[in-house]
Coordinates of C-alpha atoms in Angstrom, one line a residue:
T101 CA 8.6 -28.0 -0.1
V102 CA 12.0 -27.0 1.3
P103 CA 15.5 -27.6 0.0
R104 CA 17.0 -30.9 1.1
A105 CA 19.7 -30.7 3.6
F106 CA 22.8 -32.8 3.1
G107 CA 24.8 -32.0 6.2
T108 CA 26.6 -29.3 8.0
V109 CA 30.0 -27.6 7.6
T110 CA 32.1 -25.0 9.4
I111 CA 34.0 -22.5 7.2
D112 CA 36.2 -19.9 8.9
G113 CA 34.6 -20.7 12.2
R114 CA 31.1 -20.1 10.9
P115 CA 28.6 -23.0 10.8
G116 CA 26.6 -23.7 7.7
I117 CA 24.2 -26.2 6.2
I118 CA 24.8 -27.9 2.9
L119 CA 21.5 -27.6 0.9
E120 CA 20.2 -28.8 -2.4
R121 CA 21.0 -26.5 -5.2
L122 CA 17.8 -25.0 -6.6
Q123 CA 17.4 -23.8 -10.1
G124 CA 14.5 -21.7 -11.3
P125 CA 12.7 -18.4 -10.8
D126 CA 10.9 -17.3 -7.7
L127 CA 7.2 -16.7 -7.9
L128 CA 7.5 -13.0 -7.6
S129 CA 9.7 -12.9 -10.8
I130 CA 7.2 -15.2 -12.5
I131 CA 4.3 -12.8 -11.7
G132 CA 6.5 -9.9 -13.0
Q133 CA 7.2 -11.7 -16.3
R134 CA 3.8 -13.4 -16.8
P135 CA 1.1 -11.4 -14.8
W136 CA -1.6 -13.7 -16.1
L137 CA -0.2 -16.3 -13.6
V138 CA -1.0 -14.1 -10.6
W139 CA -4.0 -16.2 -9.4
R140 CA -2.1 -19.5 -9.8
S141 CA 0.9 -18.0 -8.0
G142 CA -1.3 -16.8 -5.1
R143 CA -2.9 -20.3 -4.9
V144 CA 0.6 -22.0 -4.8
T145 CA 1.7 -19.5 -2.1
G146 CA -1.3 -20.2 0.1
E147 CA -1.1 -24.0 -0.3
L148 CA 2.6 -24.1 0.5
H149 CA 2.3 -21.8 3.5
A150 CA -0.6 -23.9 4.9
A151 CA 1.6 -27.0 4.5
I152 CA 4.5 -25.3 6.3
N153 CA 2.2 -24.2 9.1
R154 CA 0.8 -27.7 9.5
A155 CA 4.3 -29.0 10.3
K156 CA 5.4 -29.3 13.9
A157 CA 8.4 -27.0 14.5
P158 CA 11.6 -28.2 16.1
S159 CA 11.5 -27.4 19.8
D160 CA 14.8 -25.6 19.6
L161 CA 13.5 -22.9 17.3
P162 CA 12.8 -19.5 19.0
S163 CA 9.2 -18.8 19.9
V164 CA 7.1 -16.4 17.9
R165 CA 5.7 -14.9 21.1
D166 CA 9.2 -14.5 22.6
A167 CA 10.4 -12.8 19.5
A168 CA 7.4 -10.5 19.5
R169 CA 7.9 -9.6 23.1
L170 CA 11.5 -8.7 22.4
G171 CA 10.5 -6.6 19.4
L172 CA 7.8 -4.8 21.3
Q173 CA 10.2 -4.0 24.2
R174 CA 12.6 -2.4 21.6
L175 CA 9.7 -0.2 20.5
R176 CA 8.6 0.7 24.0
P177 CA 10.7 3.9 24.3
R178 CA 8.8 5.4 21.3
D179 CA 5.3 5.1 22.9
A180 CA 5.2 3.1 26.1
A181 CA 1.5 3.3 26.7
T182 CA 0.6 2.0 23.2
I183 CA 3.3 -0.7 23.4
D184 CA 2.0 -1.8 26.8
R185 CA -1.5 -2.2 25.4
I186 CA -0.2 -4.2 22.5
S187 CA 2.0 -6.3 24.8
A188 CA -1.1 -7.1 26.9
I189 CA -2.9 -8.3 23.8
L190 CA 0.2 -10.5 22.9
E191 CA -0.2 -12.2 26.3
T192 CA -3.7 -13.3 25.4
L193 CA -2.4 -15.3 22.3
P194 CA -1.3 -18.9 22.4
D195 CA 2.3 -20.1 22.0
G196 CA 1.7 -23.1 19.6
D197 CA 4.2 -25.5 18.1
A198 CA 3.7 -25.0 14.4
L199 CA 6.5 -24.3 12.0
C200 CA 6.4 -20.5 11.1
H201 CA 8.5 -19.2 8.3
G202 CA 8.5 -15.6 9.5
D203 CA 8.7 -13.9 6.2
F204 CA 6.6 -15.9 3.7
H205 CA 5.6 -14.3 0.4
P206 CA 5.9 -15.2 -3.3
G207 CA 9.5 -14.0 -3.5
Q208 CA 10.4 -16.7 -0.9
I209 CA 9.2 -19.5 -3.2
M210 CA 11.4 -20.9 -6.0
M211 CA 9.9 -23.1 -8.7
S212 CA 12.6 -25.7 -9.0
R213 CA 12.1 -28.7 -11.2
G214 CA 8.4 -28.0 -11.4
R215 CA 7.8 -27.9 -7.6
P216 CA 7.5 -24.9 -5.3
V217 CA 10.2 -24.8 -2.7
A218 CA 10.2 -22.4 0.3
I219 CA 13.6 -20.6 0.8
D220 CA 15.1 -18.0 3.1
W221 CA 14.5 -19.4 6.6
P222 CA 16.5 -17.1 9.0
S223 CA 13.2 -15.8 10.6
A224 CA 11.8 -19.3 11.2
R225 CA 10.0 -19.6 14.5
R226 CA 7.9 -22.0 16.5
G227 CA 4.4 -20.8 17.4
D228 CA 0.8 -20.2 16.5
P229 CA 0.3 -20.6 12.8
L230 CA -2.0 -17.6 12.8
A231 CA 0.9 -15.4 13.7
D232 CA 2.7 -16.5 10.6
Y233 CA -0.4 -16.1 8.5
A234 CA -1.0 -12.6 9.9
W235 CA 2.5 -11.5 9.0
S236 CA 2.2 -12.8 5.4
R237 CA -1.2 -11.2 5.0
I238 CA 0.3 -7.8 6.0
I239 CA 3.3 -8.3 3.7
L240 CA 0.9 -9.1 0.8
H241 CA -1.5 -6.2 1.5
M242 CA 1.1 -3.5 2.1
G243 CA 3.9 -4.1 -0.4
E244 CA 4.4 -1.3 -2.8
P245 CA 5.9 -1.0 -6.3
P246 CA 9.3 0.7 -6.4
P247 CA 9.5 4.5 -6.4
G248 CA 9.2 6.0 -9.9
T249 CA 6.7 3.3 -11.1
S250 CA 4.2 4.9 -13.5
V251 CA 0.6 5.4 -12.5
P252 CA -0.8 2.8 -15.0
L253 CA 1.7 0.2 -13.6
R254 CA 0.8 1.2 -10.1
L255 CA -2.9 0.6 -10.9
L256 CA -2.1 -2.7 -12.6
A257 CA -0.1 -3.7 -9.5
K258 CA -3.0 -2.9 -7.2
V259 CA -5.3 -5.2 -9.3
G260 CA -2.7 -7.9 -9.3
R261 CA -2.1 -7.6 -5.6
S262 CA -5.9 -7.9 -4.9
L263 CA -6.0 -11.1 -7.1
L264 CA -2.8 -12.5 -5.4
V265 CA -4.2 -11.9 -1.9
S266 CA -7.5 -13.4 -2.7
A267 CA -6.1 -16.5 -4.2
Y268 CA -3.5 -16.8 -1.3
T269 CA -6.2 -16.4 1.3
K270 CA -8.6 -18.9 -0.2
A271 CA -5.9 -21.5 -0.7
Y272 CA -4.4 -21.1 2.8
E273 CA -7.7 -21.3 4.5
R274 CA -8.9 -24.3 2.4
H275 CA -5.8 -26.2 3.5
S276 CA -5.8 -25.2 7.2
P277 CA -8.0 -25.7 10.2
P278 CA -10.8 -23.2 10.5
V279 CA -9.3 -19.7 11.1
D280 CA -10.3 -18.0 14.4
R281 CA -10.9 -14.4 13.0
D282 CA -10.6 -12.7 16.4
R283 CA -7.2 -14.4 17.1
L284 CA -6.0 -13.5 13.6
A285 CA -7.0 -9.9 14.1
R286 CA -5.0 -9.8 17.4
W287 CA -2.0 -11.3 15.7
E288 CA -2.3 -8.8 12.8
L289 CA -2.3 -5.9 15.4
I290 CA 0.9 -7.3 16.9
M291 CA 2.6 -7.8 13.6
L292 CA 1.6 -4.3 12.4
A293 CA 3.2 -2.8 15.5
L294 CA 6.4 -4.8 14.9

């Protein structure tokens, strides 16, 4: 479900990882070209995301909560009272040790040799899987078509988004432990603030 790593390299003093070369489109492009596959794409996204979140993260990955604390502190000058309330909610949430992608959506999945592969891992963290799930739900619910998109295409995108979110949610929750709705709502509040 992720590109295979073959080793590390340093080029011009910058470290890098040598990864498997992937060939194929991402799921978002597939949906754009073949919208009738939106339900299947949502299901694939949910199944792959649940598999990622079931994996234990390396202990040296940054913590989701620590990253959220830092992000909230950066926002504090804008509205200290609100950020303090949101920060207090963050402190009620668990740390966790699950692998969290940090930016998971259909555009981060390539179909390579008939298998879905998660790409683009710079936001990976260690933490509560519901934090990662909350962030992805927000991304999927709030994404908008580009400016200048016609009204009929906007309406079609709204229907497609609804189908995608429904398929994603059903697949993710079918392949995950039971979701604590209260905890998910608190993570969604944190992620919306960020």
